CSV table of C-alpha atoms and ligand atoms in Angstrom, one decimal:
chain,number,residue,atom,x,y,z
A,1090,MET,CA,79.5,100.0,117.6
A,1091,SER,CA,82.2,100.2,120.2
A,1092,LEU,CA,84.1,96.9,120.6
A,1093,GLY,CA,85.3,97.9,124.1
A,1094,LEU,CA,89.0,97.7,123.0
A,1095,THR,CA,91.7,100.2,123.3
A,1096,LEU,CA,94.7,99.1,121.3
A,1097,PRO,CA,98.0,100.9,120.9
A,1098,LEU,CA,97.7,101.0,117.1
A,1099,THR,CA,99.2,104.0,115.3
A,1100,ILE,CA,99.1,105.2,111.7
A,1101,MET,CA,102.2,105.5,109.6
A,1102,PRO,CA,101.6,107.6,106.5
A,1103,CYS,CA,104.3,106.6,104.0
A,1104,GLN,CA,104.9,107.9,100.5
A,1105,LEU,CA,105.7,106.2,97.2
A,1106,ALA,CA,107.0,107.7,94.0
A,1107,PHE,CA,107.7,106.8,90.4
A,1108,PHE,CA,110.8,108.2,88.7
A,1109,LYS,CA,111.5,108.3,85.0
A,1110,VAL,CA,114.4,106.1,83.9
A,1111,ALA,CA,117.1,106.8,81.3
A,1112,ASN,CA,117.3,103.4,79.6
A,1113,SER,CA,113.9,101.9,80.0
A,1114,GLU,CA,115.0,98.5,78.7
A,1115,ASP,CA,117.4,98.2,81.7
A,1116,PHE,CA,114.5,98.7,84.2
A,1117,ILE,CA,111.8,96.4,82.9
A,1118,PRO,CA,110.8,93.2,84.7
A,1119,GLY,CA,113.2,90.5,83.7
A,1120,ASN,CA,116.1,92.9,83.5
A,1121,PHE,CA,115.7,94.7,86.8
A,1122,PRO,CA,114.7,93.1,90.1
A,1123,ILE,CA,112.3,94.0,92.9
A,1124,PHE,CA,114.7,95.0,95.6
A,1125,LEU,CA,114.8,96.0,99.3
A,1126,ALA,CA,118.0,97.5,100.6
A,1127,HIS,CA,119.1,97.1,104.3
A,1128,LEU,CA,120.0,100.7,104.6
A,1129,ASN,CA,118.9,103.5,106.9
A,1130,GLU,CA,120.2,106.8,105.8
A,1131,LYS,CA,118.8,110.3,105.1
A,1132,TYR,CA,116.3,108.8,102.5
A,1133,GLY,CA,114.7,106.6,105.1
A,1134,GLN,CA,114.7,103.0,106.4
A,1135,PHE,CA,114.9,100.1,104.0
A,1136,PRO,CA,114.5,101.7,100.6
A,1137,TYR,CA,112.7,99.4,98.2
A,1138,GLY,CA,111.7,99.5,94.6
A,1139,LEU,CA,110.0,97.7,91.7
A,1140,PRO,CA,110.9,97.6,88.0
A,1141,ALA,CA,109.4,100.1,85.6
A,1142,CYS,CA,106.2,98.6,84.1
A,1143,ASP,CA,103.9,100.2,81.5
A,1144,HIS,CA,106.1,103.3,81.1
A,1145,GLN,CA,105.3,104.3,84.7
A,1146,GLY,CA,108.9,104.6,85.8
A,1147,LEU,CA,110.8,103.0,88.6
A,1148,LYS,CA,108.7,102.7,91.8
A,1149,LEU,CA,110.6,103.7,94.9
A,1150,SER,CA,109.7,104.1,98.6
A,1151,THR,CA,111.1,103.2,102.0
A,1152,PHE,CA,109.6,100.4,104.1
A,1153,TYR,CA,109.8,102.2,107.4
A,1154,GLY,CA,111.1,105.4,108.9
A,1155,TRP,CA,108.0,107.5,108.7
A,1156,ASP,CA,106.6,109.5,111.6
A,1157,THR,CA,103.4,107.9,113.1
A,1158,VAL,CA,100.2,109.7,114.1
A,1159,GLU,CA,97.5,108.6,116.5
A,1160,THR,CA,94.4,109.4,114.6
A,1161,ILE,CA,93.3,109.5,111.0
A,1162,LYS,CA,92.4,113.2,111.3
A,1163,GLU,CA,96.1,113.9,111.8
A,1164,VAL,CA,97.1,112.4,108.5
A,1165,ASP,CA,98.4,114.8,105.9
A,1166,TYR,CA,97.8,113.3,102.5
A,1167,THR,CA,99.8,116.0,100.7
A,1168,PRO,CA,103.0,114.4,99.3
A,1169,SER,CA,106.2,115.7,100.7
A,1170,LEU,CA,108.5,117.1,98.0
A,1171,GLN,CA,111.2,117.1,100.6
A,1172,TRP,CA,110.9,113.3,100.8
A,1173,THR,CA,111.1,112.8,97.1
A,1174,GLU,CA,114.2,114.9,97.1
A,1175,ASN,CA,115.6,112.8,99.9
A,1176,LEU,CA,115.0,109.6,97.8
A,1177,ARG,CA,116.9,111.2,95.0
A,1178,SER,CA,120.0,110.9,97.2
A,1179,PHE,CA,119.5,107.1,97.1
A,1180,LEU,CA,119.0,107.1,93.3
A,1181,LYS,CA,122.0,109.4,92.8
A,1182,GLN,CA,124.2,107.0,94.8
A,1183,TYR,CA,122.9,103.6,93.7
A,1184,LEU,CA,120.7,104.0,90.6
A,1185,PRO,CA,121.7,107.1,88.8
A,1186,ASN,CA,120.0,106.1,85.6
A,1187,ALA,CA,116.7,106.0,87.4
A,1188,ASN,CA,117.2,109.5,88.8
A,1189,GLY,CA,114.8,111.1,86.3
A,1190,GLU,CA,111.8,113.3,86.4
A,1191,LEU,CA,109.2,112.6,89.1
A,1192,ILE,CA,106.3,111.0,87.3
A,1193,GLU,CA,104.0,110.6,90.3
A,1194,THR,CA,104.0,110.5,94.1
A,1195,ARG,CA,101.3,109.7,96.6
A,1196,ARG,CA,100.9,108.9,100.3
A,1197,CYS,CA,99.4,105.7,101.7
A,1198,LEU,CA,98.9,104.4,105.3
A,1199,TYR,CA,100.2,101.5,107.4
A,1200,THR,CA,98.4,100.5,110.6
A,1201,MET,CA,101.2,99.8,113.0
A,1202,THR,CA,101.4,97.7,116.2
A,1203,PRO,CA,104.2,98.5,118.7
A,1204,ASP,CA,106.1,95.3,117.8
A,1205,LYS,CA,105.2,95.3,114.1
A,1206,HIS,CA,103.6,91.9,114.4
A,1207,PHE,CA,99.9,91.4,113.4
A,1208,ILE,CA,96.9,90.9,115.6
A,1209,ILE,CA,95.0,87.8,114.7
A,1210,ASP,CA,92.7,86.7,117.5
A,1211,GLN,CA,89.3,86.3,119.0
A,1212,HIS,CA,87.8,89.3,120.7
A,1213,PRO,CA,88.6,88.9,124.4
A,1214,GLU,CA,85.0,89.6,125.4
A,1215,TYR,CA,82.8,88.7,122.4
A,1216,ALA,CA,83.4,85.2,121.3
A,1217,ASN,CA,81.7,85.7,117.9
A,1218,ILE,CA,84.2,88.4,116.8
A,1219,PHE,CA,87.6,87.6,115.3
A,1220,ILE,CA,90.1,90.3,114.5
A,1221,ALA,CA,92.9,90.6,112.0
A,1222,ALA,CA,94.5,94.0,112.1
A,1223,GLY,CA,97.7,96.0,112.6
A,1224,PHE,CA,99.5,94.6,109.6
A,1225,SER,CA,102.3,97.1,110.0
A,1226,GLY,CA,103.1,97.5,106.3
A,1227,HIS,CA,103.6,93.8,105.5
A,1228,GLY,CA,100.2,92.2,105.5
A,1229,PHE,CA,99.5,92.0,101.8
A,1230,LYS,CA,101.6,88.9,101.1
A,1231,PHE,CA,99.7,87.0,103.8
A,1232,THR,CA,96.2,87.9,102.8
A,1233,THR,CA,95.3,84.4,101.4
A,1234,LEU,CA,96.6,82.7,104.5
A,1235,VAL,CA,95.0,85.2,106.9
A,1236,GLY,CA,91.7,84.8,105.1
A,1237,LYS,CA,92.0,81.0,105.5
A,1238,ILE,CA,92.8,81.3,109.2
A,1239,LEU,CA,89.9,83.7,109.8
A,1240,THR,CA,87.5,81.4,107.9
A,1241,ASP,CA,88.6,78.4,110.0
A,1242,LEU,CA,88.3,80.4,113.2
A,1243,VAL,CA,84.8,81.7,112.4
A,1244,ILE,CA,83.4,78.4,111.1
A,1245,LYS,CA,85.4,75.8,113.1
A,1246,LYS,CA,86.5,77.9,116.0
A,1247,GLU,CA,90.1,76.6,115.6
A,1248,THR,CA,93.0,76.8,113.2
A,1249,GLU,CA,96.0,74.5,112.5
A,1250,TYR,CA,98.3,77.5,112.6
A,1251,ASP,CA,100.2,78.7,115.7
A,1252,LEU,CA,98.8,82.2,116.4
A,1253,SER,CA,100.7,82.8,119.7
A,1254,LEU,CA,102.8,85.6,118.1
A,1255,PHE,CA,99.6,87.5,117.1
A,1256,LYS,CA,97.6,87.4,120.4
A,1257,ILE,CA,95.7,90.5,121.2
A,1258,ASN,CA,96.4,90.3,124.9
A,1259,ARG,CA,100.0,91.3,124.4
A,1260,PHE,CA,98.6,94.9,124.1
A,1261,LEU,CA,95.8,94.8,126.7
B,2113,FAD,C1,102.6,101.8,100.0
B,2113,FAD,C2,102.3,100.5,100.6
B,2113,FAD,C3,103.0,99.4,100.2
B,2113,FAD,C4,102.8,98.2,100.8
B,2113,FAD,N1,103.6,97.1,100.3
B,2113,FAD,C5,103.4,95.9,100.8
B,2113,FAD,C6,104.1,94.8,100.4
B,2113,FAD,O1,105.0,94.9,99.5
B,2113,FAD,N2,103.9,93.6,100.9
B,2113,FAD,C7,103.0,93.4,101.9
B,2113,FAD,O2,102.9,92.3,102.4
B,2113,FAD,N3,102.2,94.4,102.4
B,2113,FAD,C8,102.4,95.7,101.9
B,2113,FAD,N4,101.7,96.7,102.3
B,2113,FAD,C9,100.7,96.5,103.5
B,2113,FAD,C10,99.4,95.9,103.0
B,2113,FAD,O3,98.9,96.7,102.0
B,2113,FAD,C11,98.5,95.9,104.3
B,2113,FAD,O4,99.1,95.2,105.3
B,2113,FAD,C12,97.2,95.2,104.0
B,2113,FAD,O5,96.5,95.8,102.8
B,2113,FAD,C13,96.3,95.3,105.2
B,2113,FAD,O6,95.1,94.6,104.9
B,2113,FAD,P1,93.7,95.0,105.6
B,2113,FAD,O7,92.7,94.1,105.1
B,2113,FAD,O8,94.0,95.0,107.1
B,2113,FAD,O9,93.4,96.5,105.3
B,2113,FAD,P2,93.1,97.2,103.9
B,2113,FAD,O10,93.8,96.5,102.8
B,2113,FAD,O11,93.3,98.6,104.1
B,2113,FAD,O12,91.5,96.8,103.7
B,2113,FAD,C14,90.5,97.5,104.4
B,2113,FAD,C15,89.3,97.6,103.5
B,2113,FAD,O13,88.2,98.0,104.3
B,2113,FAD,C16,87.5,99.0,103.6
B,2113,FAD,N5,86.8,99.8,104.6
B,2113,FAD,C17,87.4,100.7,105.5
B,2113,FAD,N6,86.4,101.2,106.3
B,2113,FAD,C18,85.3,100.6,105.9
B,2113,FAD,C19,83.9,100.8,106.3
B,2113,FAD,N7,83.6,101.6,107.3
B,2113,FAD,N8,83.0,100.0,105.7
B,2113,FAD,C20,83.3,99.2,104.7
B,2113,FAD,N9,84.6,99.0,104.3
B,2113,FAD,C21,85.5,99.7,104.8
B,2113,FAD,C22,88.6,99.8,102.9
B,2113,FAD,O14,88.1,100.5,101.8
B,2113,FAD,C23,89.5,98.6,102.4
B,2113,FAD,O15,89.1,98.1,101.2
B,2113,FAD,C24,101.8,98.0,101.8
B,2113,FAD,C25,101.1,99.1,102.2
B,2113,FAD,C26,101.3,100.3,101.6
B,2113,FAD,C27,100.4,101.5,102.1
């Protein structure tokens, strides 16, 4: 069913990787933090990582900096080895003990809005449809709240939260 909407959403295929660490005790939760670095270098924008859990190695990716595509057909799911090598330059400089063998790497997708803010709103034409989309790579941590907001909107037609930042008409 067509919803009669044309939104400027794009797809950002990003890639994450797990690297073997030298002293595994140093990289387990409790000894090593979840981190996000405010850096934008050859390895990408905002490198972030998680401690090594269950012998899976250190998880590393970059928050943004990936080329976007317009349609899902254009997504190349093949992991880029060039990218994993670029990330090694971050490991070499900041976490040399985590610059081990590549255990695993895979791609996953963000749905981006132009301003990187979400869309949470009623459909402009069909009052019975509510939309929550375009989470731009940072929607997971808000899922419980977004679920509550959507439930209130659908059942009560109102929410106690200010949704002005997330209006759909900023893109129409
Ligand atoms: C590598 C990576 C790291 C991330 N890290 C973070 C983070 O640290 N913090 C954070 O806040 N966010 C993070 N995000 C973003 C977060 O995962 C997304 O913003 C969030 O999952 C979007 O939720 P959603 O419900 O819109 O879409 P999704 O989570 O993609 O859910 C859509 C669901 O719909 C299903 N579906 C699709 N089509 C159909 C269909 N036709 N019929 C039925 N079902 C269908 C899919 O299978 C899927 O289960 C990350 C994303 C990626 C890719």
